[in-house]
Amino acid sequence: MDAQVLTNLFATTFSPDTTARKAAEVEIKNVGQQEGMISALLQIIANNNVDLTTRQAMVVWLKNRVVNGYGKDSSTPIPPSDRVAIKQGIIPLLIAAPSRAIRVQFAAIVKAIINEDFPEQWPELLPAVANLLTSEDLAAVYGGLLIILEIAKAYKYKTPSKEKVFMQIIERTFPTLVTLGQKFTSANPPISPLEGAEFLHIIIKTYVTSIYSGISKHQQTSESIVPWGTLLFQTINQQLPAGVALPGDKSDWEKHAWWKAKKWSYRTLNRLFERYGSPTHIPKPMKKQYGDFAKNFVTTFAPEIFGVYLKQIELFIENQVWMSDKCLNLVFNFFGFCVKPKTTWEMLKPHAQTLVSRLVFPQLRFDHGKAELYEHDPVQYVRESSEDFEDYGSPRAAAVGFVHTLATTRTKTAFMGILELVNQALKGTGQAPAAAEDKFAALQIVIALAEVIMKNNEVKPAMETFVVTYVLPEFSSNIGFMREIACQVVERLSAWNFEWKDPKNHEATFRALVAAMNDRDLPVRVQAALALGTI
């Protein structure tokens, strides 16, 4: 096919002239299935003298053509000569991609071919990737990392035949991956830490993908788990050099590769512990396969994870480091998994109260973001508040989950201590009354633990006094969110068979809720209506 004709056709798809644009699109569709079309596009895409926007349009078309036409059952199969051409040309194009947008499209093409042809019909791919990973050219290394990630994704859910092939891939390439990662976390990395984070992010994501549905015998050995664990710890502990800052504001930081690398490190360590490294949590069918590994992991490796996490949390509490919401969520999840196993509970137990008071409570305070919504978009505030504890990716939901796990799993040792912290937050300290934001956090915990509280024979009888002392007065508060949460507390406790001994207290609460139905703030009215349905 004529390269110039194809270039003009794709360039015309951006034309403001509707007629010309549609005509070009029709012509591309007509010639799209012809043999040689893909080969011609590959040559044009590789030509840096062609306009980048035009080449990007070609890449998107090529990706769609391969994804839809490479499969054996495709109604529009790609001709054999074009299949050969794309397998020969895609790796150099991926390495030389001028932008992330184009690189992502090439990666999708590689994934589609891997799913169909690798390894039988594309045996040269793995040796090529192994060479890329050891290249002195960092662009080649990065391309190799993207390809090995796509291979890992293709083998994420392994059949027995696939598992055997993937084990060979792991043994051949993963030692190189971990060595690369250690270079980027060393004191003298080959590139700046921010640039190196792009590589670390892919390396760690590849590893966690490889252990998603199973961890191989090779990966269970100390020769594998120790260097990988060390890399994950180094990534979490790594701090930006003095004078180096992430671009943008905090909302941008979470999306940066620096924090993505840390997030995937936390996620990987959590996956290792929760699925394979805790004898308490391993399902019976998996015990034969992972039992010995779990016994060793929970006694030797889990304490190391706990120490690293705790150190980061201490720095976070002292405002010495910032931590992304996703990382904080993963730390809470790990602490929650540490509650049940005896080995890890012994480590967590001395820190449990401190974690609740200094980490959980601040997450549940009524913060600036909530105040903005409450004031300027009450409908959205109500919507988000109703999902607060159900957003399993948020630190607030994870904080509540951690407290709930403590209260239900370690009731004798932790539950009463949590309630004492709640009472202290509601009373305030000394002569200073408690801040509304702190009381809000305390009452959030009461809401989260309502079922546990109402099923505890020691605590349940004292709850009427608690409501009269700390909840009923808030219906008269001049702070809207305190009136709102007072309604929520009554609703949650009533849902778990709260019993009134004094009819006057019952009547006073009922009247307060009826009055709240006419409150000036929408969130209060909504919660009052819900509470009236239970009281």
Short mmCIF file of C-alpha atoms in Angstrom, two decimals:
data_model
loop_
_atom_site.label_atom_id
_atom_site.label_comp_id
_atom_site.label_asym_id
_atom_site.label_seq_id
_atom_site.Cartn_x
_atom_site.Cartn_y
_atom_site.Cartn_z
CA MET A 1 0.00 0.00 0.00
CA ASP A 2 1.15 3.51 -0.76
CA ALA A 3 2.53 5.11 2.39
CA GLN A 4 1.68 8.65 1.35
CA VAL A 5 -1.92 7.73 0.54
CA LEU A 6 -2.35 6.11 3.96
CA THR A 7 -0.74 9.09 5.70
CA ASN A 8 -3.12 11.48 3.94
CA LEU A 9 -6.12 9.33 4.83
CA PHE A 10 -5.33 9.28 8.55
CA ALA A 11 -4.44 12.99 8.54
CA THR A 12 -7.82 13.75 6.96
CA THR A 13 -9.62 12.07 9.89
CA PHE A 14 -8.79 15.26 11.83
CA SER A 15 -10.21 17.53 9.12
CA PRO A 16 -12.85 20.08 10.19
CA ASP A 17 -14.61 19.27 6.90
CA THR A 18 -17.19 16.66 7.90
CA THR A 19 -17.56 15.29 4.39
CA ALA A 20 -13.82 14.84 3.88
CA ARG A 21 -13.40 13.32 7.34
CA LYS A 22 -16.17 10.76 6.85
CA ALA A 23 -14.88 9.87 3.39
CA ALA A 24 -11.41 9.19 4.85
CA GLU A 25 -12.88 7.04 7.61
CA VAL A 26 -14.87 4.99 5.08
CA GLU A 27 -11.79 4.48 2.90
CA ILE A 28 -9.70 3.36 5.88
CA LYS A 29 -12.41 0.86 6.75
CA ASN A 30 -12.47 -0.43 3.17
CA VAL A 31 -8.72 -1.03 2.99
CA GLY A 32 -8.26 -1.98 6.64
CA GLN A 33 -8.48 -5.73 6.11
CA GLN A 34 -6.25 -5.86 3.06
CA GLU A 35 -2.98 -7.74 3.35
CA GLY A 36 -0.08 -5.32 3.73
CA MET A 37 -2.10 -2.63 5.49
CA ILE A 38 -0.55 -3.33 8.89
CA SER A 39 2.95 -3.68 7.44
CA ALA A 40 2.61 -0.30 5.76
CA LEU A 41 1.32 1.36 8.94
CA LEU A 42 4.22 0.00 10.97
CA GLN A 43 6.68 1.67 8.60
CA ILE A 44 4.82 4.99 8.70
CA ILE A 45 4.53 4.95 12.50
CA ALA A 46 8.30 4.41 12.75
CA ASN A 47 8.93 7.49 10.56
CA ASN A 48 9.58 10.47 12.84
CA ASN A 49 9.12 12.84 9.90
CA VAL A 50 5.38 12.10 9.85
CA ASP A 51 3.17 14.32 12.01
CA LEU A 52 2.88 12.88 15.54
CA THR A 53 -0.90 13.35 15.71
CA THR A 54 -1.32 11.38 12.48
CA ARG A 55 0.93 8.60 13.77
CA GLN A 56 -1.01 8.46 17.03
CA ALA A 57 -4.24 7.99 15.07
CA MET A 58 -2.57 5.15 13.21
CA VAL A 59 -1.43 3.54 16.46
CA VAL A 60 -4.95 3.63 17.90
CA TRP A 61 -6.35 2.10 14.70
CA LEU A 62 -3.62 -0.54 14.72
CA LYS A 63 -4.33 -1.43 18.34
CA ASN A 64 -8.04 -1.87 17.62
CA ARG A 65 -7.28 -3.93 14.52
CA VAL A 66 -4.95 -6.28 16.39
CA VAL A 67 -7.15 -6.62 19.48
CA ASN A 68 -10.20 -7.44 17.33
CA GLY A 69 -8.50 -9.38 14.55
CA TYR A 70 -5.66 -11.38 16.07
CA GLY A 71 -7.81 -14.02 17.74
CA LYS A 72 -8.37 -17.38 16.08
CA ASP A 73 -12.14 -16.87 16.04
CA SER A 74 -12.07 -13.33 14.66
CA SER A 75 -14.48 -12.56 11.83
CA THR A 76 -11.85 -10.20 10.38
CA PRO A 77 -8.59 -12.16 10.79
CA ILE A 78 -5.23 -10.50 10.22
CA PRO A 79 -3.35 -11.97 7.21
CA PRO A 80 -0.30 -14.15 8.03
CA SER A 81 2.24 -11.77 6.50
CA ASP A 82 0.94 -8.91 8.64
CA ARG A 83 1.08 -11.11 11.73
CA VAL A 84 4.75 -11.74 11.07
CA ALA A 85 5.38 -8.05 10.40
CA ILE A 86 3.76 -6.86 13.60
CA LYS A 87 5.63 -9.37 15.77
CA GLN A 88 8.89 -8.25 14.18
CA GLY A 89 8.15 -4.55 14.43
CA ILE A 90 6.21 -3.99 17.65
CA ILE A 91 9.11 -4.20 20.13
CA PRO A 92 11.28 -1.51 18.47
CA LEU A 93 8.21 0.71 18.18
CA LEU A 94 7.36 0.21 21.86
CA ILE A 95 10.88 1.16 22.90
CA ALA A 96 10.94 4.25 20.68
CA ALA A 97 7.40 5.43 21.51
CA PRO A 98 7.46 9.25 21.72
CA SER A 99 4.72 9.53 24.36
CA ARG A 100 2.99 7.55 27.09
CA ALA A 101 -0.30 7.66 25.16
CA ILE A 102 1.32 5.84 22.23
CA ARG A 103 3.28 3.48 24.48
CA VAL A 104 0.05 2.34 26.16
CA GLN A 105 -1.43 1.44 22.78
CA PHE A 106 1.65 -0.57 21.82
CA ALA A 107 1.50 -2.42 25.15
CA ALA A 108 -2.12 -3.38 24.41
CA ILE A 109 -1.00 -4.75 21.03
CA VAL A 110 1.74 -6.80 22.70
CA LYS A 111 -0.79 -8.16 25.19
CA ALA A 112 -3.17 -9.25 22.40
CA ILE A 113 -0.40 -11.11 20.58
CA ILE A 114 0.89 -12.72 23.78
CA ASN A 115 -2.59 -14.04 24.58
CA GLU A 116 -2.78 -15.78 21.20
CA ASP A 117 0.77 -16.70 20.16
CA PHE A 118 3.07 -16.85 23.18
CA PRO A 119 5.10 -18.96 23.64
CA GLU A 120 4.52 -21.48 20.82
CA GLN A 121 4.09 -19.02 17.94
CA TRP A 122 6.34 -16.33 19.36
CA PRO A 123 9.31 -18.19 20.91
CA GLU A 124 11.71 -15.35 20.17
CA LEU A 125 9.84 -12.97 22.51
CA LEU A 126 11.31 -14.15 25.83
CA PRO A 127 14.97 -14.09 24.68
CA ALA A 128 14.34 -10.62 23.25
CA VAL A 129 12.87 -9.42 26.55
CA ALA A 130 15.77 -10.92 28.53
CA ASN A 131 18.18 -8.95 26.33
CA LEU A 132 16.20 -5.75 26.80
CA LEU A 133 16.25 -6.09 30.59
CA THR A 134 20.07 -6.26 30.62
CA SER A 135 20.55 -3.45 28.11
CA GLU A 136 22.55 -0.31 28.92
CA ASP A 137 19.83 1.70 27.17
CA LEU A 138 17.18 2.59 29.76
CA ALA A 139 14.52 3.05 27.07
CA ALA A 140 15.12 -0.58 26.05
CA VAL A 141 14.97 -1.66 29.69
CA TYR A 142 11.67 0.13 30.18
CA GLY A 143 10.27 -1.49 27.06
CA GLY A 144 11.34 -4.88 28.36
CA LEU A 145 9.62 -4.19 31.67
CA LEU A 146 6.36 -3.29 29.95
CA ILE A 147 6.46 -6.53 27.97
CA ILE A 148 7.24 -8.73 30.96
CA LEU A 149 4.33 -7.06 32.79
CA GLU A 150 2.02 -7.98 29.91
CA ILE A 151 3.30 -11.57 30.02
CA ALA A 152 2.58 -11.67 33.77
CA LYS A 153 -0.94 -10.37 33.15
CA ALA A 154 -1.51 -13.07 30.54
CA TYR A 155 -0.56 -15.71 33.14
CA LYS A 156 -2.37 -14.07 36.06
CA TYR A 157 -4.91 -16.88 36.20
CA LYS A 158 -2.87 -20.01 35.54
CA THR A 159 -3.97 -23.36 34.22
CA PRO A 160 -1.53 -26.22 35.01
CA SER A 161 -0.01 -26.00 31.52
CA LYS A 162 0.34 -22.23 31.73
CA GLU A 163 1.80 -22.46 35.21
CA LYS A 164 4.68 -24.64 34.03
CA VAL A 165 5.57 -22.14 31.29
CA PHE A 166 5.28 -19.17 33.63
CA MET A 167 7.53 -20.77 36.22
CA GLN A 168 10.25 -20.93 33.58
CA ILE A 169 9.68 -17.28 32.74
CA ILE A 170 9.93 -16.30 36.40
CA GLU A 171 13.15 -18.22 36.96
CA ARG A 172 14.69 -16.68 33.86
CA THR A 173 13.67 -13.04 34.25
CA PHE A 174 12.69 -12.25 37.85
CA PRO A 175 16.24 -12.32 39.29
CA THR A 176 17.06 -9.63 36.72
CA LEU A 177 13.96 -7.65 37.69
CA VAL A 178 14.80 -7.57 41.39
CA THR A 179 18.39 -6.61 40.65
CA LEU A 180 17.14 -3.74 38.49
CA GLY A 181 14.81 -2.62 41.27
CA GLN A 182 17.66 -2.59 43.78
CA LYS A 183 19.65 -0.33 41.46
CA PHE A 184 16.84 2.23 41.40
CA THR A 185 16.54 2.23 45.21
CA SER A 186 20.29 2.34 45.85
CA ALA A 187 22.22 5.33 47.14
CA ASN A 188 23.59 5.92 43.63
CA PRO A 189 20.76 5.13 41.19
CA PRO A 190 21.39 5.33 37.43
CA ILE A 191 18.74 8.06 37.12
CA SER A 192 16.94 10.44 39.48
CA PRO A 193 14.62 8.88 42.10
CA LEU A 194 11.54 10.36 40.44
CA GLU A 195 12.49 8.87 37.07
CA GLY A 196 13.49 5.60 38.69
CA ALA A 197 10.04 5.37 40.27
CA GLU A 198 8.60 4.76 36.80
CA PHE A 199 10.74 1.61 36.54
CA LEU A 200 10.08 0.50 40.14
CA HIS A 201 6.35 0.84 39.67
CA ILE A 202 6.40 -1.59 36.71
CA ILE A 203 8.83 -4.04 38.38
CA ILE A 204 6.76 -4.34 41.55
CA LYS A 205 3.46 -4.48 39.70
CA THR A 206 4.85 -7.37 37.65
CA TYR A 207 5.83 -9.27 40.80
CA VAL A 208 2.46 -8.87 42.51
CA THR A 209 0.69 -9.89 39.29
CA SER A 210 2.80 -13.05 39.24
CA ILE A 211 1.62 -14.06 42.74
CA TYR A 212 -2.02 -13.10 42.30
CA SER A 213 -3.42 -16.63 42.01
CA GLY A 214 -0.45 -18.62 43.26
CA ILE A 215 3.15 -18.39 44.39
CA SER A 216 5.60 -20.80 42.79
CA LYS A 217 8.00 -23.02 44.68
CA HIS A 218 10.86 -20.90 43.38
CA GLN A 219 9.22 -17.76 44.74
CA GLN A 220 8.75 -19.42 48.13
CA THR A 221 12.48 -19.99 48.56
CA SER A 222 14.63 -17.61 50.57
CA GLU A 223 16.71 -17.01 47.44
CA SER A 224 13.65 -15.31 45.94
CA ILE A 225 11.54 -13.98 48.82
CA VAL A 226 14.42 -12.27 50.65
CA PRO A 227 15.66 -10.05 47.79
CA TRP A 228 12.14 -9.22 46.71
CA GLY A 229 11.07 -8.45 50.27
CA THR A 230 14.13 -6.26 50.71
CA LEU A 231 13.27 -4.36 47.54
CA LEU A 232 9.70 -3.79 48.73
CA PHE A 233 10.94 -2.51 52.10
CA GLN A 234 13.46 -0.24 50.40
CA THR A 235 10.77 1.20 48.15
CA ILE A 236 8.46 1.94 51.08
CA ASN A 237 11.25 3.46 53.17
CA GLN A 238 12.73 5.49 50.33
CA GLN A 239 12.50 9.25 50.85
CA LEU A 240 12.95 12.00 48.30
CA PRO A 241 16.40 13.63 48.42
CA ALA A 242 16.64 17.05 50.03
CA GLY A 243 15.49 19.74 47.65
CA VAL A 244 13.51 17.33 45.43
CA ALA A 245 9.72 17.59 45.47
CA LEU A 246 6.92 15.90 43.60
CA PRO A 247 5.23 18.10 41.00
CA GLY A 248 1.74 19.49 41.56
CA ASP A 249 -0.26 19.35 44.78
CA LYS A 250 -1.31 16.44 47.01
CA SER A 251 -4.10 15.41 44.66
CA ASP A 252 -1.44 14.90 41.97
CA TRP A 253 1.07 13.12 44.21
CA GLU A 254 -1.05 9.98 44.59
CA LYS A 255 -1.04 9.54 40.80
CA HIS A 256 2.73 9.96 40.53
CA ALA A 257 4.89 6.88 39.91
CA TRP A 258 6.72 7.60 43.19
CA TRP A 259 3.59 6.82 45.19
CA LYS A 260 2.40 4.16 42.77
CA ALA A 261 5.62 2.26 43.45
CA LYS A 262 5.00 2.54 47.19
CA LYS A 263 1.35 1.57 46.80
CA TRP A 264 2.25 -1.58 44.86
CA SER A 265 4.90 -2.40 47.46
CA TYR A 266 2.33 -2.25 50.26
CA ARG A 267 -0.13 -4.21 48.14
CA THR A 268 2.45 -6.91 47.39
CA LEU A 269 3.44 -7.38 51.02
CA ASN A 270 -0.22 -7.51 52.02
CA ARG A 271 -0.91 -10.11 49.33
CA LEU A 272 1.98 -12.27 50.44
CA PHE A 273 0.82 -12.18 54.06
CA GLU A 274 -2.95 -12.38 53.62
CA ARG A 275 -3.06 -15.11 50.95
CA TYR A 276 0.07 -17.19 51.50
CA GLY A 277 1.86 -16.12 54.68
CA SER A 278 -0.66 -16.50 57.50
CA PRO A 279 -1.58 -20.04 58.60
CA THR A 280 -4.74 -18.62 60.19
CA HIS A 281 -6.09 -17.27 56.91
CA ILE A 282 -5.01 -19.97 54.43
CA PRO A 283 -8.01 -22.04 53.23
CA LYS A 284 -7.74 -25.78 53.89
CA PRO A 285 -7.28 -26.74 50.22
CA MET A 286 -4.19 -24.50 50.07
CA LYS A 287 -2.54 -25.65 53.29
CA LYS A 288 -0.66 -28.52 51.66
CA GLN A 289 0.77 -26.18 49.02
CA TYR A 290 1.57 -23.18 51.22
CA GLY A 291 1.44 -24.46 54.82
CA ASP A 292 5.21 -24.65 55.40
CA PHE A 293 5.78 -21.33 53.67
CA ALA A 294 3.11 -19.70 55.83
CA LYS A 295 4.58 -21.00 59.09
CA ASN A 296 7.94 -19.58 58.19
CA PHE A 297 6.56 -16.33 56.80
CA VAL A 298 4.40 -15.46 59.80
CA THR A 299 7.28 -15.90 62.24
CA THR A 300 10.19 -14.45 60.28
CA PHE A 301 8.87 -12.16 57.55
CA ALA A 302 5.62 -10.76 58.97
CA PRO A 303 7.44 -9.10 61.91
CA GLU A 304 9.68 -7.31 59.41
CA ILE A 305 6.63 -6.06 57.49
CA PHE A 306 5.01 -4.92 60.72
CA GLY A 307 8.13 -3.00 61.74
CA VAL A 308 8.38 -1.22 58.39
CA TYR A 309 4.68 -0.28 58.40
CA LEU A 310 4.76 0.90 61.99
CA LYS A 311 7.79 3.10 61.31
CA GLN A 312 6.02 4.75 58.38
CA ILE A 313 2.91 5.31 60.47
CA GLU A 314 4.95 6.88 63.25
CA LEU A 315 6.48 9.30 60.74
CA PHE A 316 3.04 10.00 59.30
CA ILE A 317 1.52 10.70 62.72
CA GLU A 318 4.36 13.09 63.51
CA ASN A 319 3.79 14.88 60.16
CA GLN A 320 7.30 14.01 59.03
CA VAL A 321 6.06 12.28 55.88
CA TRP A 322 2.97 12.47 53.70
CA MET A 323 1.17 9.24 52.86
CA SER A 324 -1.28 8.64 50.03
CA ASP A 325 -4.80 7.52 50.86
CA LYS A 326 -4.31 4.20 49.08
CA CYS A 327 -1.14 3.43 51.00
CA LEU A 328 -2.82 4.33 54.29
CA ASN A 329 -5.73 2.09 53.38
CA LEU A 330 -3.34 -0.82 52.74
CA VAL A 331 -1.56 -0.26 56.07
CA PHE A 332 -4.90 -0.38 57.93
CA ASN A 333 -5.78 -3.58 56.08
CA PHE A 334 -2.49 -5.18 57.10
CA PHE A 335 -2.97 -4.21 60.75
CA GLY A 336 -6.47 -5.66 60.57
CA PHE A 337 -5.07 -8.98 59.33
CA CYS A 338 -2.55 -8.95 62.18
CA VAL A 339 -5.31 -9.04 64.81
CA LYS A 340 -6.30 -12.69 64.52
CA PRO A 341 -3.01 -14.67 64.21
CA LYS A 342 -1.43 -15.09 67.64
CA THR A 343 2.10 -14.34 66.38
CA THR A 344 1.22 -11.00 64.80
CA TRP A 345 -1.27 -10.03 67.53
CA GLU A 346 1.54 -10.19 70.07
CA MET A 347 3.36 -7.56 67.97
CA LEU A 348 0.29 -5.41 67.43
CA LYS A 349 -1.17 -5.58 70.94
CA PRO A 350 1.18 -3.02 72.60
CA HIS A 351 0.43 -0.51 69.84
CA ALA A 352 -3.31 -1.09 69.37
CA GLN A 353 -4.58 1.70 71.61
CA THR A 354 -2.08 4.18 70.22
CA LEU A 355 -3.03 3.30 66.66
CA VAL A 356 -6.72 3.83 67.44
CA SER A 357 -6.20 7.15 69.21
CA ARG A 358 -3.53 8.65 66.95
CA LEU A 359 -4.27 7.07 63.59
CA VAL A 360 -7.92 5.98 63.46
CA PHE A 361 -9.43 8.99 65.22
CA PRO A 362 -7.80 11.57 62.91
CA GLN A 363 -9.12 9.68 59.89
CA LEU A 364 -12.67 9.90 61.23
CA ARG A 365 -12.61 13.57 62.20
CA PHE A 366 -14.89 15.98 60.35
CA ASP A 367 -12.28 17.46 58.03
CA HIS A 368 -12.08 20.36 55.61
CA GLY A 369 -13.21 18.27 52.66
CA LYS A 370 -16.37 17.19 54.45
CA ALA A 371 -17.03 20.75 55.63
CA GLU A 372 -16.81 22.04 52.04
CA LEU A 373 -19.32 19.47 50.83
CA TYR A 374 -21.65 19.98 53.78
CA GLU A 375 -21.74 23.71 53.15
CA HIS A 376 -21.77 23.93 49.36
CA ASP A 377 -23.10 20.58 48.08
CA PRO A 378 -25.22 18.91 50.77
CA VAL A 379 -26.74 16.43 48.31
CA GLN A 380 -23.30 15.09 47.40
CA TYR A 381 -22.35 15.15 51.10
CA VAL A 382 -25.31 12.90 51.92
CA ARG A 383 -24.44 10.59 49.05
CA GLU A 384 -20.78 10.26 50.08
CA SER A 385 -21.58 9.94 53.78
CA SER A 386 -23.91 7.03 53.09
CA GLU A 387 -21.02 5.27 51.34
CA ASP A 388 -18.32 6.29 53.81
CA PHE A 389 -17.80 2.88 55.35
CA GLU A 390 -18.45 0.98 52.09
CA ASP A 391 -15.67 2.55 50.02
CA TYR A 392 -13.16 -0.22 50.60
CA GLY A 393 -10.38 1.75 48.94
CA SER A 394 -10.55 4.68 51.36
CA PRO A 395 -8.54 5.05 54.57
CA ARG A 396 -11.74 5.97 56.47
CA ALA A 397 -13.38 2.66 55.60
CA ALA A 398 -10.17 0.75 56.36
CA ALA A 399 -9.79 2.58 59.70
CA VAL A 400 -13.32 1.56 60.68
CA GLY A 401 -12.63 -1.99 59.52
CA PHE A 402 -9.53 -2.14 61.69
CA VAL A 403 -11.40 -0.92 64.78
CA HIS A 404 -14.26 -3.34 64.12
CA THR A 405 -11.81 -6.25 63.79
CA LEU A 406 -10.15 -5.28 67.07
CA ALA A 407 -13.51 -5.04 68.85
CA THR A 408 -14.87 -8.35 67.56
CA THR A 409 -11.72 -10.48 67.49
CA ARG A 410 -9.93 -9.20 70.60
CA THR A 411 -12.96 -8.16 72.62
CA LYS A 412 -11.47 -8.88 76.04
CA THR A 413 -8.25 -6.98 75.46
CA ALA A 414 -9.17 -4.21 73.02
CA PHE A 415 -12.90 -3.44 73.01
CA MET A 416 -13.17 -1.71 76.38
CA GLY A 417 -10.03 0.29 75.66
CA ILE A 418 -11.59 1.59 72.43
CA LEU A 419 -14.72 2.68 74.32
CA GLU A 420 -12.57 4.43 76.89
CA LEU A 421 -10.92 6.41 74.10
CA VAL A 422 -14.39 7.32 72.83
CA ASN A 423 -15.41 8.59 76.25
CA GLN A 424 -12.22 10.60 76.62
CA ALA A 425 -12.75 12.23 73.22
CA LEU A 426 -16.32 13.17 74.13
CA LYS A 427 -15.41 14.55 77.56
CA GLY A 428 -12.45 16.65 76.45
CA THR A 429 -9.38 17.25 78.56
CA GLY A 430 -9.18 19.30 81.71
CA GLN A 431 -11.19 22.52 81.52
CA ALA A 432 -11.30 22.56 77.69
CA PRO A 433 -14.45 21.11 76.14
CA ALA A 434 -14.04 18.53 73.41
CA ALA A 435 -13.76 19.92 69.89
CA ALA A 436 -16.73 19.15 67.66
CA GLU A 437 -14.46 17.46 65.11
CA ASP A 438 -13.12 15.10 67.81
CA LYS A 439 -16.60 14.30 69.09
CA PHE A 440 -17.65 13.56 65.54
CA ALA A 441 -14.81 11.01 65.23
CA ALA A 442 -15.73 9.40 68.55
CA LEU A 443 -19.38 9.06 67.58
CA GLN A 444 -18.35 7.63 64.20
CA ILE A 445 -16.70 4.80 66.12
CA VAL A 446 -19.87 4.26 68.14
CA ILE A 447 -21.80 4.00 64.87
CA ALA A 448 -19.28 1.55 63.44
CA LEU A 449 -19.38 -0.62 66.57
CA ALA A 450 -23.13 -0.34 67.22
CA GLU A 451 -23.75 -4.05 66.72
CA VAL A 452 -20.84 -5.05 68.95
CA ILE A 453 -21.91 -2.58 71.63
CA MET A 454 -25.52 -3.72 71.69
CA LYS A 455 -24.53 -7.38 71.91
CA ASN A 456 -22.15 -6.82 74.82
CA ASN A 457 -23.95 -7.52 78.09
CA GLU A 458 -21.58 -5.31 80.05
CA VAL A 459 -21.83 -2.26 77.80
CA LYS A 460 -25.43 -2.42 76.59
CA PRO A 461 -27.06 -1.41 79.93
CA ALA A 462 -24.96 1.79 80.05
CA MET A 463 -25.92 3.00 76.58
CA GLU A 464 -29.04 4.91 77.61
CA THR A 465 -26.94 7.03 79.95
CA PHE A 466 -24.39 7.44 77.17
CA VAL A 467 -27.05 8.68 74.72
CA VAL A 468 -28.56 11.09 77.25
CA THR A 469 -25.12 12.44 78.22
CA TYR A 470 -23.33 12.69 74.88
CA VAL A 471 -25.86 12.36 72.05
CA LEU A 472 -29.12 14.04 73.07
CA PRO A 473 -27.45 17.43 73.79
CA GLU A 474 -26.05 17.49 70.25
CA PHE A 475 -29.53 17.82 68.78
CA SER A 476 -29.40 21.40 70.07
CA SER A 477 -25.89 22.08 68.78
CA ASN A 478 -25.35 25.10 66.57
CA ILE A 479 -23.02 22.93 64.45
CA GLY A 480 -24.90 21.15 61.70
CA PHE A 481 -22.72 18.06 61.39
CA MET A 482 -23.08 17.37 65.12
CA ARG A 483 -26.89 17.44 64.82
CA GLU A 484 -26.54 15.11 61.86
CA ILE A 485 -24.35 12.55 63.63
CA ALA A 486 -26.60 12.61 66.70
CA CYS A 487 -29.37 11.34 64.42
CA GLN A 488 -27.03 8.70 62.99
CA VAL A 489 -26.05 7.37 66.43
CA VAL A 490 -29.69 6.99 67.45
CA GLU A 491 -30.51 5.27 64.15
CA ARG A 492 -27.64 2.76 64.41
CA LEU A 493 -28.20 1.87 68.05
CA SER A 494 -31.95 1.52 67.48
CA ALA A 495 -31.29 -0.79 64.54
CA TRP A 496 -29.60 -3.16 66.99
CA ASN A 497 -32.46 -3.29 69.51
CA PHE A 498 -31.60 -0.34 71.73
CA GLU A 499 -33.95 -0.41 74.75
CA TRP A 500 -35.13 2.63 76.68
CA LYS A 501 -35.59 2.15 80.41
CA ASP A 502 -36.81 5.69 81.07
CA PRO A 503 -39.81 6.69 78.90
CA LYS A 504 -38.88 10.36 79.36
CA ASN A 505 -35.53 9.81 77.66
CA HIS A 506 -37.24 7.93 74.87
CA GLU A 507 -39.76 10.73 74.39
CA ALA A 508 -37.08 13.45 74.49
CA THR A 509 -35.08 11.68 71.80
CA PHE A 510 -38.19 11.13 69.69
CA ARG A 511 -39.11 14.81 69.92
CA ALA A 512 -35.55 15.80 69.02
CA LEU A 513 -35.74 13.68 65.89
CA VAL A 514 -39.12 15.12 64.91
CA ALA A 515 -37.71 18.61 65.31
CA ALA A 516 -34.69 17.63 63.25
CA MET A 517 -37.04 16.80 60.37
CA ASN A 518 -37.46 20.57 59.99
CA ASP A 519 -33.75 21.36 60.38
CA ARG A 520 -32.29 24.00 58.09
CA ASP A 521 -29.59 21.55 56.88
CA LEU A 522 -30.47 18.80 54.42
CA PRO A 523 -28.06 16.18 55.87
CA VAL A 524 -29.71 16.53 59.28
CA ARG A 525 -33.20 16.12 57.81
CA VAL A 526 -32.15 13.00 55.89
CA GLN A 527 -30.59 11.34 58.95
CA ALA A 528 -33.54 12.30 61.14
CA ALA A 529 -35.93 10.60 58.72
CA LEU A 530 -33.82 7.45 58.77
CA ALA A 531 -33.62 7.46 62.56
CA LEU A 532 -37.37 7.89 63.00
CA GLY A 533 -37.82 4.70 61.01
CA THR A 534 -35.92 2.71 63.64
CA ILE A 535 -36.68 4.40 66.97
#
